[in-house]
mmCIF file of C-alpha atoms and ligand atoms in Angstrom:
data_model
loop_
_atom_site.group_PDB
_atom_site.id
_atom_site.type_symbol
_atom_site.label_atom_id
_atom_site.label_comp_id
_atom_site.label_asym_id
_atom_site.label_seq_id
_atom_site.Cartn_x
_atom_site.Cartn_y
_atom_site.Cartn_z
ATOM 1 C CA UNK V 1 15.725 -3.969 -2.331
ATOM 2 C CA UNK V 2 13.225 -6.426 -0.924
ATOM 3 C CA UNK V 3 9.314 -5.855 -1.356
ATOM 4 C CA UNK V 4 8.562 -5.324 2.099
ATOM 5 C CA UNK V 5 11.484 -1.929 2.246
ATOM 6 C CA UNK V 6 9.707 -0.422 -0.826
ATOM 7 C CA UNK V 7 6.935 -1.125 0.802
ATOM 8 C CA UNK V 8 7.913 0.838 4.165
ATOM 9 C CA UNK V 9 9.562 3.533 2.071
ATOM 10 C CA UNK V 10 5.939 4.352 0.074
ATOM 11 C CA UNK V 11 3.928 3.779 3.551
ATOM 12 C CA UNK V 12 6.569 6.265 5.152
ATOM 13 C CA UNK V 13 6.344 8.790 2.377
ATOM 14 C CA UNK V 14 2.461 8.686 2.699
ATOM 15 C CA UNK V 15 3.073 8.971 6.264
ATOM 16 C CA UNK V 16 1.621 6.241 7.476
ATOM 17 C CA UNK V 17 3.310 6.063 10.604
ATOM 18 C CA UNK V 18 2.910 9.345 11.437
ATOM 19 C CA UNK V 19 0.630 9.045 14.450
ATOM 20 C CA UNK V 20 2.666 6.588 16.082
ATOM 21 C CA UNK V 21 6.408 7.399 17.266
ATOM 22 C CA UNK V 22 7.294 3.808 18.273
ATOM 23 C CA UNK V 23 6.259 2.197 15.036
ATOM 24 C CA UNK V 24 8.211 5.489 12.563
ATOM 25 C CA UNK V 25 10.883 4.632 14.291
ATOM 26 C CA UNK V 26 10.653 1.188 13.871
ATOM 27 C CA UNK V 27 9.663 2.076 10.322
ATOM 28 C CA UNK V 28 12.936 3.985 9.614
ATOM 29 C CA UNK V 29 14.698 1.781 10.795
ATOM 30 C CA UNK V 30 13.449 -0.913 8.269
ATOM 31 C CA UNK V 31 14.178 1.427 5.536
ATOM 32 C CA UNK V 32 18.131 1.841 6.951
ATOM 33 C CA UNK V 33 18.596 -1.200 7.523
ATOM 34 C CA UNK V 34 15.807 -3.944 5.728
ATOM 35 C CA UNK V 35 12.766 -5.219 6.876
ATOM 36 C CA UNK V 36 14.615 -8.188 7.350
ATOM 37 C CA UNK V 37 17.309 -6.896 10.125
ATOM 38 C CA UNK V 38 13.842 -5.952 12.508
ATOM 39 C CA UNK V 39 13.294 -8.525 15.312
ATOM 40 C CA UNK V 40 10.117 -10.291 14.879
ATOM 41 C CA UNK V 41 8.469 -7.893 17.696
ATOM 42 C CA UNK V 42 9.187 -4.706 15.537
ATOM 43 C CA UNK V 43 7.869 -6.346 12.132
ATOM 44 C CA UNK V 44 4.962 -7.640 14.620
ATOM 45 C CA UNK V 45 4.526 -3.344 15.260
ATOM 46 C CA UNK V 46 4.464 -2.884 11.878
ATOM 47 C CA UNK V 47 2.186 -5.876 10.715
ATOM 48 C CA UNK V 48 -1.081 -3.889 10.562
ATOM 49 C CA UNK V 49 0.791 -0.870 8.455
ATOM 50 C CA UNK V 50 2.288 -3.432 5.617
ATOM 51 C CA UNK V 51 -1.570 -3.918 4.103
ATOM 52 C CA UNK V 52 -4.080 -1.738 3.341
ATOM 53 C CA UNK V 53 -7.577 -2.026 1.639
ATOM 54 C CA UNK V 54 -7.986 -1.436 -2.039
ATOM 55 C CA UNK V 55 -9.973 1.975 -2.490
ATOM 56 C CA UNK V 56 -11.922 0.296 -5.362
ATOM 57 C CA UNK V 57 -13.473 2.086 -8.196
ATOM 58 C CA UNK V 58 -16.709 3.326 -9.299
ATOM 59 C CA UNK V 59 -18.658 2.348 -12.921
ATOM 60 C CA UNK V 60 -18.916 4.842 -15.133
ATOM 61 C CA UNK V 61 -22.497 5.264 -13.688
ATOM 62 C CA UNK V 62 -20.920 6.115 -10.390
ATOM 63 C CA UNK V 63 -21.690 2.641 -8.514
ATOM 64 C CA UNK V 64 -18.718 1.770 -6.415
ATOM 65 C CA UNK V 65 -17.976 -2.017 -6.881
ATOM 66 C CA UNK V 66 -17.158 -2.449 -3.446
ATOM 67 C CA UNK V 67 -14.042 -4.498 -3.420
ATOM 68 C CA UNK V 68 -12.810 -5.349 -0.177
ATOM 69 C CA UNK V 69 -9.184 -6.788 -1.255
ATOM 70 C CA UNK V 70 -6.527 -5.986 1.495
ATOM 71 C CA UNK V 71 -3.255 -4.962 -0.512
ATOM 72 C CA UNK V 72 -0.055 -6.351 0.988
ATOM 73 C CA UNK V 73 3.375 -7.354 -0.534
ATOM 74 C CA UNK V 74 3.848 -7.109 -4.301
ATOM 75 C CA UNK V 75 0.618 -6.160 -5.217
ATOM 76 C CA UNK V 76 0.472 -2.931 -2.732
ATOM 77 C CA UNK V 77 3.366 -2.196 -3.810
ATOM 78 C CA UNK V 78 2.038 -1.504 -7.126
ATOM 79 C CA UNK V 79 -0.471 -0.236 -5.721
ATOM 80 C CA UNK V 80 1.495 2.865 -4.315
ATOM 81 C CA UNK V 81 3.540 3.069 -7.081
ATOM 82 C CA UNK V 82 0.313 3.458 -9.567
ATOM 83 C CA UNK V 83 -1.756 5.765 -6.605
ATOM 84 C CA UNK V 84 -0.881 9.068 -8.112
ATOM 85 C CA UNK V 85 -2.383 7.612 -11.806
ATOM 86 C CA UNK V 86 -5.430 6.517 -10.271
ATOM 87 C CA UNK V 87 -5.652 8.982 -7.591
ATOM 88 C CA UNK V 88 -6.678 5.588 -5.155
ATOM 89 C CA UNK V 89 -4.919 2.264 -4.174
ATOM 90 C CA UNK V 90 -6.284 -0.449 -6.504
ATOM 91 C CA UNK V 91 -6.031 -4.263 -6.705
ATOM 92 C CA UNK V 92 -5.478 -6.238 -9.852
ATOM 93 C CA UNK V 93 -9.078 -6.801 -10.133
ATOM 94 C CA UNK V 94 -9.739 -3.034 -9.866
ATOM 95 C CA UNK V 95 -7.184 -2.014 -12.207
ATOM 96 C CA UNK V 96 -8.658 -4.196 -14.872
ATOM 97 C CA UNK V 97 -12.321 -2.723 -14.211
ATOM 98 C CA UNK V 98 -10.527 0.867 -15.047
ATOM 99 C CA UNK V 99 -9.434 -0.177 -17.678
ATOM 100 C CA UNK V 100 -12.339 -1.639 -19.014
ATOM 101 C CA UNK V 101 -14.463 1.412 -18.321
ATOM 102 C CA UNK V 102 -12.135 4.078 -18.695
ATOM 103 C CA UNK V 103 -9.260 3.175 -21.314
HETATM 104 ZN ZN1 LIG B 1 -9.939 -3.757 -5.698
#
């Protein structure tokens, strides 16, 4: 299965296209078929779903570091698979502050 179905399947689970008919349908579609079968105007409909921002994390004194990495491809993908762990979406760079503080 290529990145960008797991990808849609996670977002679709979350419901991320839940507000917005055309683009679950376009959405389901991708997860039938592949990503890769969509013409370039329904993967254009889906463009803005495929990244999201990481949620960050906060020091153990509560400070939020503020990270402003947008997730997309592999690495959100991780991201969503690792969400229920860290109860938030979290970039590499994140992930190793957790661990650092928290592990
Ligand atoms: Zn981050």
């Amino acid at each position: 299965m290529a990145t960008e179905d797991e990808v849609l399947k996670k977002l679709r689970e979350r419901d991320a296209f839940a507000e917005n008919d055309k683009a679950d349908g376009i959405a389901q579609r991708g997860i039938d078929k592949g990503y890769a079968t969509l013409s370039p105007a329904q993967q254009h409909v889906l463009e803005p779903y495929m990244s999201l921002p990481c949620d960050g994390v906060e020091d153990p004194g509560g400070h939020p570091n503020d990270c402003s990495k947008q997730l997309q491809g592999a690495e959100l993908l991780q991201a969503l698979d690792d969400e229920g762990y860290y109860d938030a979406l979290l970039c590499e760079d994140c992930r190793s502050d957790y661990y650092d503080w928290y592990e």
